[in-house]
mmCIF file of C-alpha atoms in Angstrom:
data_model
loop_
_atom_site.group_PDB
_atom_site.id
_atom_site.type_symbol
_atom_site.label_atom_id
_atom_site.label_comp_id
_atom_site.label_asym_id
_atom_site.label_seq_id
_atom_site.Cartn_x
_atom_site.Cartn_y
_atom_site.Cartn_z
ATOM 1 C CA MET A 1076 -10.095 6.940 38.043
ATOM 2 C CA SER A 1077 -10.905 3.896 35.919
ATOM 3 C CA THR A 1078 -8.280 1.421 34.773
ATOM 4 C CA LEU A 1079 -7.797 0.150 31.240
ATOM 5 C CA PRO A 1080 -7.371 -3.327 29.758
ATOM 6 C CA PRO A 1081 -3.805 -4.702 29.855
ATOM 7 C CA LEU A 1082 -1.468 -2.843 27.557
ATOM 8 C CA PRO A 1083 -1.361 -4.772 24.244
ATOM 9 C CA SER A 1084 1.740 -5.650 22.290
ATOM 10 C CA THR A 1085 2.833 -3.476 19.382
ATOM 11 C CA PHE A 1086 4.745 -4.645 16.341
ATOM 12 C CA PRO A 1087 7.027 -2.923 13.800
ATOM 13 C CA HIS A 1088 6.160 -3.341 10.109
ATOM 14 C CA ALA A 1089 9.272 -3.046 7.973
ATOM 15 C CA ASP A 1090 7.296 -3.272 4.713
ATOM 16 C CA PRO A 1091 3.982 -1.519 5.443
ATOM 17 C CA LEU A 1092 2.941 -1.460 1.794
ATOM 18 C CA LEU A 1093 2.645 -5.237 1.957
ATOM 19 C CA THR A 1094 1.631 -5.825 5.570
ATOM 20 C CA LEU A 1095 -0.542 -2.814 6.468
ATOM 21 C CA LEU A 1096 -2.237 -1.693 3.260
ATOM 22 C CA PRO A 1097 -4.142 -4.969 2.831
ATOM 23 C CA HIS A 1098 -5.885 -4.125 6.114
ATOM 24 C CA LEU A 1099 -6.433 -0.451 5.303
ATOM 25 C CA LEU A 1100 -7.595 -0.401 1.675
ATOM 26 C CA PRO A 1101 -10.940 -2.114 2.316
ATOM 27 C CA LEU A 1102 -11.719 0.606 4.870
ATOM 28 C CA LEU A 1103 -11.346 3.566 2.510
ATOM 29 C CA PRO A 1104 -12.170 6.393 2.906
ATOM 30 C CA SER A 1105 -12.041 6.070 6.718
ATOM 31 C CA SER A 1106 -8.381 5.005 6.548
ATOM 32 C CA LEU A 1107 -7.480 7.512 3.811
ATOM 33 C CA PRO A 1108 -4.891 9.765 5.559
ATOM 34 C CA LEU A 1109 -2.779 6.821 6.735
ATOM 35 C CA VAL A 1110 -3.168 4.964 3.423
ATOM 36 C CA ARG A 1111 -1.797 7.932 1.461
ATOM 37 C CA ARG A 1112 0.979 8.504 3.992
ATOM 38 C CA LEU A 1113 2.160 4.928 3.477
ATOM 39 C CA GLN A 1114 1.798 5.220 -0.311
ATOM 40 C CA PHE A 1115 3.752 8.480 -0.530
ATOM 41 C CA HIS A 1116 6.784 8.035 -2.756
ATOM 42 C CA PHE A 1117 9.383 9.579 -0.439
ATOM 43 C CA SER A 1118 10.238 8.251 3.013
ATOM 44 C CA SER A 1119 13.246 9.015 5.163
ATOM 45 C CA ILE A 1120 15.403 6.250 6.632
ATOM 46 C CA HIS A 1121 13.978 7.188 10.039
ATOM 47 C CA ALA A 1122 10.334 6.550 9.086
ATOM 48 C CA THR A 1123 8.725 3.599 10.868
ATOM 49 C CA ALA A 1124 5.333 1.903 10.983
ATOM 50 C CA LEU A 1125 3.771 0.199 13.995
ATOM 51 C CA ALA A 1126 0.541 -1.730 14.554
ATOM 52 C CA THR A 1127 -1.217 -3.733 17.230
ATOM 53 C CA PHE A 1128 -0.857 -6.905 15.156
ATOM 54 C CA PRO A 1129 2.281 -8.555 13.727
ATOM 55 C CA ALA A 1130 3.294 -8.481 10.081
ATOM 56 C CA SER A 1131 2.973 -12.275 9.933
ATOM 57 C CA LEU A 1132 -0.818 -11.958 10.109
ATOM 58 C CA ALA A 1133 -0.919 -10.697 6.514
ATOM 59 C CA SER A 1134 -1.997 -13.944 4.877
ATOM 60 C CA ALA A 1135 -1.335 -14.930 1.264
ATOM 61 C CA SER A 1136 -4.910 -14.090 0.336
ATOM 62 C CA LYS A 1137 -4.523 -10.611 1.775
ATOM 63 C CA ILE A 1138 -1.304 -10.086 -0.165
ATOM 64 C CA GLU A 1139 -3.071 -11.150 -3.354
ATOM 65 C CA SER A 1140 -5.918 -8.785 -2.548
ATOM 66 C CA PHE A 1141 -3.433 -5.961 -2.080
ATOM 67 C CA ALA A 1142 -1.696 -6.829 -5.355
ATOM 68 C CA ALA A 1143 -5.035 -6.594 -7.117
ATOM 69 C CA CYS A 1144 -5.534 -3.132 -5.645
ATOM 70 C CA TRP A 1145 -1.941 -2.157 -6.457
ATOM 71 C CA PHE A 1146 -2.142 -3.041 -10.132
ATOM 72 C CA GLY A 1147 -5.826 -2.215 -10.581
ATOM 73 C CA LYS A 1148 -6.646 -5.771 -11.638
ATOM 74 C CA SER A 1149 -9.255 -8.207 -10.431
ATOM 75 C CA SER A 1150 -8.177 -11.159 -8.317
ATOM 76 C CA GLN A 1151 -9.855 -14.522 -8.760
ATOM 77 C CA SER A 1152 -8.426 -15.850 -5.486
ATOM 78 C CA VAL A 1153 -10.080 -13.297 -3.183
ATOM 79 C CA GLU A 1154 -13.784 -13.275 -2.444
ATOM 80 C CA PHE A 1155 -15.079 -10.140 -0.755
ATOM 81 C CA SER A 1156 -18.135 -10.818 1.374
ATOM 82 C CA THR A 1157 -20.920 -8.397 2.174
ATOM 83 C CA GLN A 1158 -20.491 -6.153 5.186
ATOM 84 C CA PRO A 1159 -20.950 -7.770 8.612
ATOM 85 C CA PRO A 1160 -24.192 -6.779 10.399
ATOM 86 C CA SER A 1161 -22.263 -4.502 12.780
ATOM 87 C CA TYR A 1162 -21.182 -2.329 9.856
ATOM 88 C CA GLN A 1163 -24.548 -2.076 8.139
ATOM 89 C CA ARG A 1164 -26.272 1.276 8.217
ATOM 90 C CA SER A 1165 -28.927 3.042 6.238
ATOM 91 C CA VAL A 1166 -27.420 5.652 3.944
ATOM 92 C CA LYS A 1167 -28.976 7.293 0.938
ATOM 93 C CA SER A 1168 -27.641 6.081 -2.387
ATOM 94 C CA THR A 1169 -26.342 9.586 -3.095
ATOM 95 C CA ASP A 1170 -23.914 9.318 -0.160
ATOM 96 C CA PRO A 1171 -20.456 9.002 -1.804
ATOM 97 C CA ILE A 1172 -19.074 6.860 1.020
ATOM 98 C CA ASN A 1173 -21.956 4.441 0.662
ATOM 99 C CA PHE A 1174 -21.483 4.435 -3.125
ATOM 100 C CA TYR A 1175 -17.852 3.388 -2.678
ATOM 101 C CA GLN A 1176 -18.571 0.767 -0.016
ATOM 102 C CA LYS A 1177 -21.205 -0.894 -2.214
ATOM 103 C CA LYS A 1178 -18.560 -1.349 -4.915
ATOM 104 C CA HIS A 1179 -15.827 -2.318 -2.414
ATOM 105 C CA PRO A 1180 -17.534 -4.056 0.553
ATOM 106 C CA ILE A 1181 -15.549 -4.741 3.703
ATOM 107 C CA SER A 1182 -14.264 -8.298 3.845
ATOM 108 C CA ARG A 1183 -14.997 -10.343 6.964
ATOM 109 C CA ASN A 1184 -11.351 -11.444 6.892
ATOM 110 C CA VAL A 1185 -9.703 -8.030 6.646
ATOM 111 C CA PHE A 1186 -8.673 -8.051 10.308
ATOM 112 C CA PRO A 1187 -7.261 -10.984 12.276
ATOM 113 C CA THR A 1188 -9.369 -10.405 15.432
ATOM 114 C CA ALA A 1189 -12.638 -8.782 16.504
ATOM 115 C CA GLU A 1190 -10.754 -6.316 18.724
ATOM 116 C CA PRO A 1191 -10.189 -2.724 17.655
ATOM 117 C CA LEU A 1192 -6.930 -2.457 15.718
ATOM 118 C CA MET A 1193 -4.611 0.504 15.477
ATOM 119 C CA LEU A 1194 -1.858 1.398 12.993
ATOM 120 C CA THR A 1195 0.554 4.311 12.784
ATOM 121 C CA SER A 1196 3.283 5.862 10.638
ATOM 122 C CA ILE A 1197 6.005 7.895 12.375
ATOM 123 C CA ASP A 1198 8.884 10.034 11.175
ATOM 124 C CA ARG A 1199 10.372 12.261 13.895
ATOM 125 C CA THR A 1200 12.636 14.024 11.372
ATOM 126 C CA ARG A 1201 9.656 15.810 9.769
ATOM 127 C CA ARG A 1202 9.662 18.583 12.373
ATOM 128 C CA PRO A 1203 8.320 21.264 12.345
ATOM 129 C CA GLU A 1204 5.678 19.503 10.241
ATOM 130 C CA THR A 1205 3.429 16.590 11.194
ATOM 131 C CA GLU A 1206 5.404 13.624 12.545
ATOM 132 C CA CYS A 1207 2.760 10.958 13.058
ATOM 133 C CA TRP A 1208 -0.526 9.638 11.605
ATOM 134 C CA ILE A 1209 -2.730 7.110 13.412
ATOM 135 C CA PHE A 1210 -5.766 5.138 12.293
ATOM 136 C CA SER A 1211 -7.978 2.921 14.451
ATOM 137 C CA THR A 1212 -10.962 0.787 13.558
ATOM 138 C CA HIS A 1213 -12.551 2.493 16.573
ATOM 139 C CA GLU A 1214 -13.082 5.509 14.292
ATOM 140 C CA ILE A 1215 -15.499 3.704 11.998
ATOM 141 C CA ALA A 1216 -18.496 4.024 14.316
ATOM 142 C CA ASN A 1217 -17.764 7.644 15.214
ATOM 143 C CA LYS A 1218 -18.051 9.693 12.041
ATOM 144 C CA LYS A 1219 -21.556 10.498 10.885
ATOM 145 C CA PRO A 1220 -21.979 13.902 9.186
ATOM 146 C CA THR A 1221 -25.394 15.527 9.317
ATOM 147 C CA ALA A 1222 -27.151 17.254 6.444
ATOM 148 C CA ASN A 1223 -25.771 20.678 7.446
ATOM 149 C CA ASN A 1224 -22.187 19.393 7.640
ATOM 150 C CA THR A 1225 -21.958 19.181 11.417
ATOM 151 C CA LEU A 1226 -20.840 15.991 13.142
ATOM 152 C CA GLN A 1227 -22.683 13.662 15.472
ATOM 153 C CA SER A 1228 -21.753 10.356 17.052
ATOM 154 C CA GLU A 1229 -23.007 7.096 15.606
ATOM 155 C CA PRO A 1230 -23.245 4.694 18.569
ATOM 156 C CA ASN A 1231 -22.257 1.090 18.080
ATOM 157 C CA GLN A 1232 -21.853 -1.444 20.864
ATOM 158 C CA HIS A 1233 -19.903 -3.977 18.793
ATOM 159 C CA LYS A 1234 -16.637 -5.037 20.432
ATOM 160 C CA ILE A 1235 -14.600 -3.600 17.562
ATOM 161 C CA HIS A 1236 -15.573 -0.146 18.772
ATOM 162 C CA ASP A 1237 -14.752 -0.666 22.453
ATOM 163 C CA ALA A 1238 -13.318 2.660 23.592
ATOM 164 C CA SER A 1239 -11.343 1.345 26.567
ATOM 165 C CA THR A 1240 -9.559 -1.229 24.406
ATOM 166 C CA ALA A 1241 -8.871 1.405 21.755
ATOM 167 C CA ARG A 1242 -7.446 3.764 24.366
ATOM 168 C CA SER A 1243 -5.168 1.040 25.710
ATOM 169 C CA GLN A 1244 -3.923 0.389 22.176
ATOM 170 C CA LEU A 1245 -3.376 4.095 21.562
ATOM 171 C CA LEU A 1246 -1.278 4.415 24.706
ATOM 172 C CA ALA A 1247 0.652 1.270 23.738
ATOM 173 C CA LEU A 1248 1.634 2.724 20.358
ATOM 174 C CA LEU A 1249 2.599 6.064 21.912
ATOM 175 C CA LEU A 1250 4.653 4.274 24.573
ATOM 176 C CA ALA A 1251 6.465 2.321 21.855
ATOM 177 C CA ILE A 1252 7.292 5.624 20.150
ATOM 178 C CA ALA A 1253 8.439 7.101 23.467
ATOM 179 C CA GLU A 1254 10.734 4.130 24.070
ATOM 180 C CA THR A 1255 12.373 4.502 20.656
ATOM 181 C CA ALA A 1256 15.239 6.975 20.497
ATOM 182 C CA SER A 1257 14.447 10.006 18.364
ATOM 183 C CA PRO A 1258 16.996 10.924 15.678
ATOM 184 C CA LEU A 1259 16.617 14.516 16.882
ATOM 185 C CA SER A 1260 18.825 15.786 19.660
ATOM 186 C CA THR A 1261 16.957 18.384 21.737
ATOM 187 C CA ALA A 1262 15.056 17.395 24.866
ATOM 188 C CA GLU A 1263 11.880 19.092 23.607
ATOM 189 C CA SER A 1264 12.009 17.242 20.294
ATOM 190 C CA GLN A 1265 12.397 13.961 22.163
ATOM 191 C CA SER A 1266 9.373 14.526 24.414
ATOM 192 C CA ILE A 1267 6.742 16.245 22.234
ATOM 193 C CA LEU A 1268 5.176 14.459 19.261
ATOM 194 C CA VAL A 1269 2.826 16.160 16.770
ATOM 195 C CA LEU A 1270 0.028 13.950 15.444
ATOM 196 C CA GLY A 1271 -1.829 15.041 12.322
ATOM 197 C CA SER A 1272 -5.431 14.660 11.187
ATOM 198 C CA VAL A 1273 -6.477 12.983 14.458
ATOM 199 C CA HIS A 1274 -10.058 11.702 14.339
ATOM 200 C CA ILE A 1275 -12.237 13.325 16.997
ATOM 201 C CA SER A 1276 -12.944 9.941 18.623
ATOM 202 C CA LEU A 1277 -9.196 9.345 19.154
ATOM 203 C CA LEU A 1278 -8.771 12.907 20.379
ATOM 204 C CA HIS A 1279 -11.061 12.175 23.308
ATOM 205 C CA LEU A 1280 -9.098 9.012 24.070
ATOM 206 C CA LEU A 1281 -5.908 11.096 24.217
ATOM 207 C CA ALA A 1282 -7.575 13.620 26.531
ATOM 208 C CA GLY A 1283 -8.979 11.060 28.967
ATOM 209 C CA ASP A 1284 -11.581 12.794 31.125
ATOM 210 C CA GLU A 1285 -9.879 16.176 30.856
ATOM 211 C CA PRO A 1286 -11.089 19.069 28.685
ATOM 212 C CA LEU A 1287 -9.461 19.413 25.280
ATOM 213 C CA PRO A 1288 -6.697 22.046 25.297
ATOM 214 C CA GLU A 1289 -7.575 25.105 23.238
ATOM 215 C CA GLY A 1290 -5.102 27.270 21.331
ATOM 216 C CA GLY A 1291 -1.431 27.693 22.066
ATOM 217 C CA SER A 1292 1.513 25.812 20.638
ATOM 218 C CA LEU A 1293 1.214 22.114 19.890
ATOM 219 C CA ARG A 1294 4.768 21.688 21.137
ATOM 220 C CA SER A 1295 4.605 23.639 24.393
ATOM 221 C CA PRO A 1296 5.144 21.279 27.346
ATOM 222 C CA GLN A 1297 2.886 23.426 29.542
ATOM 223 C CA ARG A 1298 -0.300 21.740 30.746
ATOM 224 C CA SER A 1299 -3.107 23.774 32.238
ATOM 225 C CA GLN A 1300 -3.231 23.695 36.044
ATOM 226 C CA SER A 1301 -6.824 24.923 36.163
ATOM 227 C CA ARG A 1302 -8.690 21.787 35.168
ATOM 228 C CA GLY A 1303 -12.043 20.715 36.504
ATOM 229 C CA LYS A 1304 -12.666 17.417 38.264
ATOM 230 C CA THR A 1305 -10.734 15.042 36.027
ATOM 231 C CA ASP A 1306 -8.886 11.755 36.140
ATOM 232 C CA GLY A 1307 -5.609 13.483 35.319
ATOM 233 C CA THR A 1308 -4.821 11.151 32.448
ATOM 234 C CA SER A 1309 -4.593 13.450 29.423
ATOM 235 C CA VAL A 1310 -1.408 13.145 27.374
ATOM 236 C CA LEU A 1311 -2.128 16.262 25.305
ATOM 237 C CA VAL A 1312 -0.121 19.472 25.510
ATOM 238 C CA GLY A 1313 -1.999 21.330 22.787
ATOM 239 C CA ALA A 1314 -4.618 20.967 20.074
ATOM 240 C CA SER A 1315 -5.476 22.950 16.981
ATOM 241 C CA SER A 1316 -8.905 24.363 16.284
ATOM 242 C CA GLY A 1317 -11.376 21.956 14.753
ATOM 243 C CA TYR A 1318 -11.158 20.877 11.114
ATOM 244 C CA LEU A 1319 -13.767 19.118 9.028
ATOM 245 C CA LYS A 1320 -12.456 16.278 6.890
ATOM 246 C CA TRP A 1321 -13.891 16.815 3.399
ATOM 247 C CA LEU A 1322 -13.821 13.723 1.199
ATOM 248 C CA ILE A 1323 -13.609 13.993 -2.591
ATOM 249 C CA LEU A 1324 -14.962 10.854 -4.205
ATOM 250 C CA PRO A 1325 -13.094 9.052 -6.993
ATOM 251 C CA SER A 1326 -14.625 9.841 -10.371
ATOM 252 C CA ARG A 1327 -17.382 7.728 -11.858
ATOM 253 C CA PRO A 1328 -17.294 6.892 -15.573
ATOM 254 C CA GLU A 1329 -20.445 8.875 -16.308
ATOM 255 C CA GLU A 1330 -18.922 11.997 -14.754
ATOM 256 C CA THR A 1331 -15.764 12.034 -16.850
ATOM 257 C CA GLU A 1332 -16.847 14.594 -19.442
ATOM 258 C CA ALA A 1333 -18.404 16.888 -16.875
ATOM 259 C CA ARG A 1334 -15.244 16.758 -14.778
ATOM 260 C CA LYS A 1335 -13.077 17.626 -17.799
ATOM 261 C CA ALA A 1336 -15.133 20.767 -18.306
ATOM 262 C CA GLU A 1337 -14.273 21.848 -14.751
ATOM 263 C CA PHE A 1338 -10.556 21.938 -15.598
ATOM 264 C CA THR A 1339 -11.105 24.745 -18.082
ATOM 265 C CA LEU A 1340 -9.385 28.023 -17.210
ATOM 266 C CA PRO A 1341 -10.504 31.515 -18.232
ATOM 267 C CA PRO A 1342 -8.755 33.048 -21.263
ATOM 268 C CA GLY A 1343 -5.248 34.253 -20.487
ATOM 269 C CA TYR A 1344 -4.506 31.574 -17.889
ATOM 270 C CA SER A 1345 -2.719 28.239 -18.242
ATOM 271 C CA PHE A 1346 -1.773 25.300 -16.050
ATOM 272 C CA SER A 1347 1.899 24.851 -15.306
ATOM 273 C CA ALA A 1348 4.391 23.354 -12.868
ATOM 274 C CA LEU A 1349 5.999 25.244 -10.028
ATOM 275 C CA GLN A 1350 9.741 25.789 -10.256
ATOM 276 C CA PRO A 1351 12.052 25.278 -7.251
ATOM 277 C CA GLY A 1352 12.734 28.999 -6.997
ATOM 278 C CA GLU A 1353 9.003 29.696 -6.577
ATOM 279 C CA LEU A 1354 8.484 27.540 -3.495
ATOM 280 C CA ALA A 1355 9.573 30.245 -1.044
ATOM 281 C CA ARG A 1356 6.571 32.248 -2.188
ATOM 282 C CA VAL A 1357 4.299 29.334 -1.297
ATOM 283 C CA VAL A 1358 5.824 29.027 2.182
ATOM 284 C CA SER A 1359 5.299 32.735 2.842
ATOM 285 C CA SER A 1360 1.609 32.571 1.853
ATOM 286 C CA THR A 1361 0.548 30.330 4.760
ATOM 287 C CA SER A 1362 0.870 30.269 8.539
ATOM 288 C CA ILE A 1363 0.907 26.441 8.512
ATOM 289 C CA PRO A 1364 4.450 25.071 9.013
ATOM 290 C CA ARG A 1365 5.834 24.162 5.581
ATOM 291 C CA THR A 1366 9.360 23.664 4.316
ATOM 292 C CA GLU A 1367 10.565 24.086 0.768
ATOM 293 C CA ALA A 1368 12.209 20.665 0.988
ATOM 294 C CA THR A 1369 8.859 18.995 1.669
ATOM 295 C CA LEU A 1370 7.007 21.017 -0.970
ATOM 296 C CA ALA A 1371 9.552 19.918 -3.565
ATOM 297 C CA THR A 1372 8.513 16.282 -3.013
ATOM 298 C CA LEU A 1373 4.754 16.904 -3.326
ATOM 299 C CA GLY A 1374 2.457 16.679 -6.317
ATOM 300 C CA SER A 1375 1.421 20.191 -7.331
ATOM 301 C CA VAL A 1376 -0.354 22.277 -9.941
ATOM 302 C CA CYS A 1377 -0.121 26.000 -10.562
ATOM 303 C CA VAL A 1378 -1.797 28.525 -12.836
ATOM 304 C CA ARG A 1379 0.089 31.281 -14.670
ATOM 305 C CA ASP A 1380 -1.330 34.442 -16.148
ATOM 306 C CA SER A 1381 -0.555 35.781 -19.619
ATOM 307 C CA SER A 1382 2.724 37.278 -18.411
ATOM 308 C CA GLY A 1383 3.934 33.943 -17.045
ATOM 309 C CA GLY A 1384 3.523 34.885 -13.396
ATOM 310 C CA VAL A 1385 2.224 32.316 -10.892
ATOM 311 C CA VAL A 1386 -1.175 33.429 -9.603
ATOM 312 C CA SER A 1387 -2.699 30.263 -8.133
ATOM 313 C CA TRP A 1388 -1.376 26.964 -6.827
ATOM 314 C CA GLY A 1389 -2.134 23.864 -4.802
ATOM 315 C CA PHE A 1390 -0.417 20.730 -3.495
ATOM 316 C CA LEU A 1391 -1.290 17.225 -2.391
ATOM 317 C CA GLY A 1392 0.239 16.572 1.011
ATOM 318 C CA VAL A 1393 2.123 13.490 2.138
ATOM 319 C CA ASP A 1394 -1.204 12.165 3.476
ATOM 320 C CA GLY A 1395 -3.163 12.831 0.273
ATOM 321 C CA SER A 1396 -4.785 16.056 1.444
ATOM 322 C CA LEU A 1397 -5.372 19.142 -0.654
ATOM 323 C CA SER A 1398 -3.036 21.692 0.881
ATOM 324 C CA SER A 1399 -1.659 25.186 0.405
ATOM 325 C CA LEU A 1400 -4.454 25.973 -2.070
ATOM 326 C CA TYR A 1401 -4.021 29.682 -2.767
ATOM 327 C CA THR A 1402 -4.947 32.343 -5.316
ATOM 328 C CA GLU A 1403 -3.377 35.793 -5.425
ATOM 329 C CA GLU A 1404 -5.581 38.823 -4.870
ATOM 330 C CA GLY A 1405 -6.709 40.284 -8.163
ATOM 331 C CA HIS A 1406 -7.206 36.823 -9.629
ATOM 332 C CA ARG A 1407 -9.827 35.520 -7.216
ATOM 333 C CA GLY A 1408 -13.429 34.823 -8.118
ATOM 334 C CA LYS A 1409 -12.475 33.296 -11.481
ATOM 335 C CA GLY A 1410 -12.601 29.640 -10.497
ATOM 336 C CA LEU A 1411 -8.825 29.195 -10.469
ATOM 337 C CA ALA A 1412 -8.663 27.437 -7.084
ATOM 338 C CA LYS A 1413 -11.458 25.086 -8.113
ATOM 339 C CA ALA A 1414 -9.666 24.247 -11.372
ATOM 340 C CA VAL A 1415 -6.369 23.623 -9.546
ATOM 341 C CA ALA A 1416 -8.081 21.392 -6.972
ATOM 342 C CA ARG A 1417 -9.890 19.350 -9.625
ATOM 343 C CA ARG A 1418 -6.686 18.848 -11.590
ATOM 344 C CA LEU A 1419 -4.908 17.630 -8.459
ATOM 345 C CA VAL A 1420 -7.722 15.176 -7.737
ATOM 346 C CA ALA A 1421 -7.636 13.891 -11.307
ATOM 347 C CA GLY A 1422 -3.901 13.232 -10.963
ATOM 348 C CA VAL A 1423 -4.571 10.696 -8.203
ATOM 349 C CA ASP A 1424 -7.829 9.210 -9.402
ATOM 350 C CA GLY A 1425 -6.787 6.613 -11.940
ATOM 351 C CA GLY A 1426 -5.310 9.259 -14.183
ATOM 352 C CA GLU A 1427 -1.878 9.334 -15.703
ATOM 353 C CA GLY A 1428 0.266 6.854 -13.797
ATOM 354 C CA ASP A 1429 -2.568 5.914 -11.416
ATOM 355 C CA GLY A 1430 -1.438 8.399 -8.774
ATOM 356 C CA VAL A 1431 2.312 8.178 -9.366
ATOM 357 C CA ARG A 1432 2.239 11.548 -11.084
ATOM 358 C CA MET A 1433 1.069 13.066 -7.789
ATOM 359 C CA GLY A 1434 3.516 11.090 -5.672
ATOM 360 C CA TYR A 1435 1.596 8.027 -4.488
ATOM 361 C CA ARG A 1436 2.420 4.399 -5.187
ATOM 362 C CA GLY A 1437 -0.219 1.812 -5.893
ATOM 363 C CA VAL A 1438 -3.479 3.769 -6.155
ATOM 364 C CA GLY A 1439 -5.854 1.245 -7.697
ATOM 365 C CA GLU A 1440 -8.798 1.920 -9.943
ATOM 366 C CA GLY A 1441 -11.635 3.519 -7.978
ATOM 367 C CA GLU A 1442 -9.395 4.250 -4.976
ATOM 368 C CA GLY A 1443 -8.414 7.784 -5.942
ATOM 369 C CA TRP A 1444 -9.908 9.474 -2.883
ATOM 370 C CA VAL A 1445 -8.542 12.887 -1.943
ATOM 371 C CA HIS A 1446 -9.350 14.730 1.262
ATOM 372 C CA SER A 1447 -9.123 18.261 2.564
ATOM 373 C CA ASP A 1448 -8.876 19.449 6.167
ATOM 374 C CA ILE A 1449 -10.838 22.700 6.397
ATOM 375 C CA ASP A 1450 -11.284 24.860 9.481
ATOM 376 C CA VAL A 1451 -14.886 24.755 10.642
ATOM 377 C CA GLU A 1452 -15.077 28.544 10.185
ATOM 378 C CA ASN A 1453 -13.500 28.645 6.710
ATOM 379 C CA ARG A 1454 -16.536 28.945 4.451
ATOM 380 C CA GLY A 1455 -14.515 29.898 1.371
ATOM 381 C CA SER A 1456 -12.443 26.702 1.360
ATOM 382 C CA ALA A 1457 -15.534 24.667 2.200
ATOM 383 C CA ALA A 1458 -17.247 26.138 -0.873
ATOM 384 C CA VAL A 1459 -14.330 25.036 -3.073
ATOM 385 C CA ALA A 1460 -14.417 21.521 -1.594
ATOM 386 C CA ARG A 1461 -18.161 21.314 -2.151
ATOM 387 C CA ALA A 1462 -17.840 22.584 -5.727
ATOM 388 C CA ILE A 1463 -15.446 19.762 -6.636
ATOM 389 C CA GLY A 1464 -17.758 17.106 -5.215
ATOM 390 C CA GLY A 1465 -16.590 16.978 -1.596
ATOM 391 C CA THR A 1466 -18.720 15.919 1.356
ATOM 392 C CA VAL A 1467 -17.969 16.125 5.080
ATOM 393 C CA GLY A 1468 -16.658 12.900 6.584
ATOM 394 C CA TRP A 1469 -15.656 13.639 10.185
ATOM 395 C CA GLU A 1470 -13.957 16.138 12.484
ATOM 396 C CA CYS A 1471 -10.225 16.083 13.157
ATOM 397 C CA ARG A 1472 -7.470 18.140 14.766
ATOM 398 C CA TRP A 1473 -3.702 18.384 15.012
ATOM 399 C CA VAL A 1474 -2.399 17.700 18.503
ATOM 400 C CA GLY A 1475 0.787 17.710 20.513
ATOM 401 C CA VAL A 1476 1.414 14.687 22.750
ATOM 402 C CA ASP A 1477 3.782 14.674 25.729
ATOM 403 C CA LEU A 1478 5.581 11.323 25.461
ATOM 404 C CA GLY A 1479 6.899 11.672 28.999
ATOM 405 C CA ARG A 1480 3.328 12.046 30.172
ATOM 406 C CA VAL A 1481 2.410 8.878 28.249
ATOM 407 C CA ARG A 1482 4.753 6.890 30.492
ATOM 408 C CA GLU A 1483 3.073 8.330 33.605
ATOM 409 C CA VAL A 1484 -0.444 7.607 32.361
ATOM 410 C CA VAL A 1485 0.454 4.047 31.346
ATOM 411 C CA SER A 1486 1.908 3.441 34.794
ATOM 412 C CA ARG A 1487 -1.270 4.718 36.466
ATOM 413 C CA LEU A 1488 -3.888 3.085 34.253
ATOM 414 C CA CYS A 1489 -2.215 -0.057 32.945
ATOM 415 C CA GLY A 1490 0.133 -1.030 35.754
ATOM 416 C CA GLY A 1491 3.380 0.033 34.102
ATOM 417 C CA GLY A 1492 5.211 -0.294 30.819
ATOM 418 C CA ARG A 1493 6.421 -3.264 28.825
ATOM 419 C CA GLY A 1494 9.648 -4.887 27.887
ATOM 420 C CA LEU A 1495 10.920 -4.929 24.341
ATOM 421 C CA ALA A 1496 9.507 -8.400 23.736
ATOM 422 C CA GLU A 1497 6.055 -7.168 24.687
ATOM 423 C CA SER A 1498 6.331 -4.311 22.238
ATOM 424 C CA GLY A 1499 7.082 -6.672 19.364
ATOM 425 C CA GLN A 1500 10.706 -5.552 19.048
ATOM 426 C CA SER A 1501 12.582 -8.498 20.512
#
């Protein structure tokens, strides 16, 4: 059993829009799920944000850079350099991620150190839905889609991608969450945390040297007793099947007219807004945990037929993902889902209100990325994502983490926990 670097400090960020987004925006679309989660217009009083660097490290220049992104204006005081050599890679000009990064290169001064950095948003009151999103710079070197939309690793020996340091940081953030009292009362709700859209590279850090759990409940505290030869340091209690993260690029000026044509509906159909009394129907159409209360806060689009009935709908989740995209039988094969998805994307991408209409604050010009988490076996949804300009970014899963187990693993690998001062909460 190998040990890890000393457990790093973690720090609360009371105003993540000002102290975390300046670090995350230059790394779009890799940081997209956490960026949208922080930008989402509704947040409970129990929501918190943590990072492995203090809020004081957001310098004045970074704040100005963020303000430029927030208001969609240029900033004369911030000079973005070309990408450091460790980030450079050969990508065809048709690659949408490369297209974006050429227009928005990563600044050498985005992060305060050369170490991997990790950031998270947590809200334990969101049960039974996703409670936590995490992003690490460790992910950047581990997401290279192949031509046939499968995933392969992209090795990089630069210190920013050091897996052992990233794992130590991941455990530090989870320990900080474990040491913070949950607003929920049951023992199970205190001990099991559901993380959403977890990058495959972080998933392996959570699993240690143990096999990934397959199937079952993400919240069941049962861990398999029939493991192979392992280090016994997994903190996972369950994991979903694999999802591919499809990325929908912000529109380019020359595509505007073509994109408008894709919003067109067949005769007899019209776009509309869902009414509160229609949300129960949405909840019943999916096996994914959804609540009407959450759906009521999300940006959405629906299609009605000539009689006024709702026949197709879609939402943008709290993390900016296309979700609950559905078309009733008898109305499929007419391009309704594609039209709904494109209209949702347009609502974020510098359209009316620059994303506010769809529930996100501060989406700057050219930053209107949307993503979709699609099961690797779901060819129908993949076809819709591809039709609206999506490309595969990386693999992700939803996982359940045993916070009690986190304490045990930290004690074994890092020599114990930390005091409050060490966790940045003194």
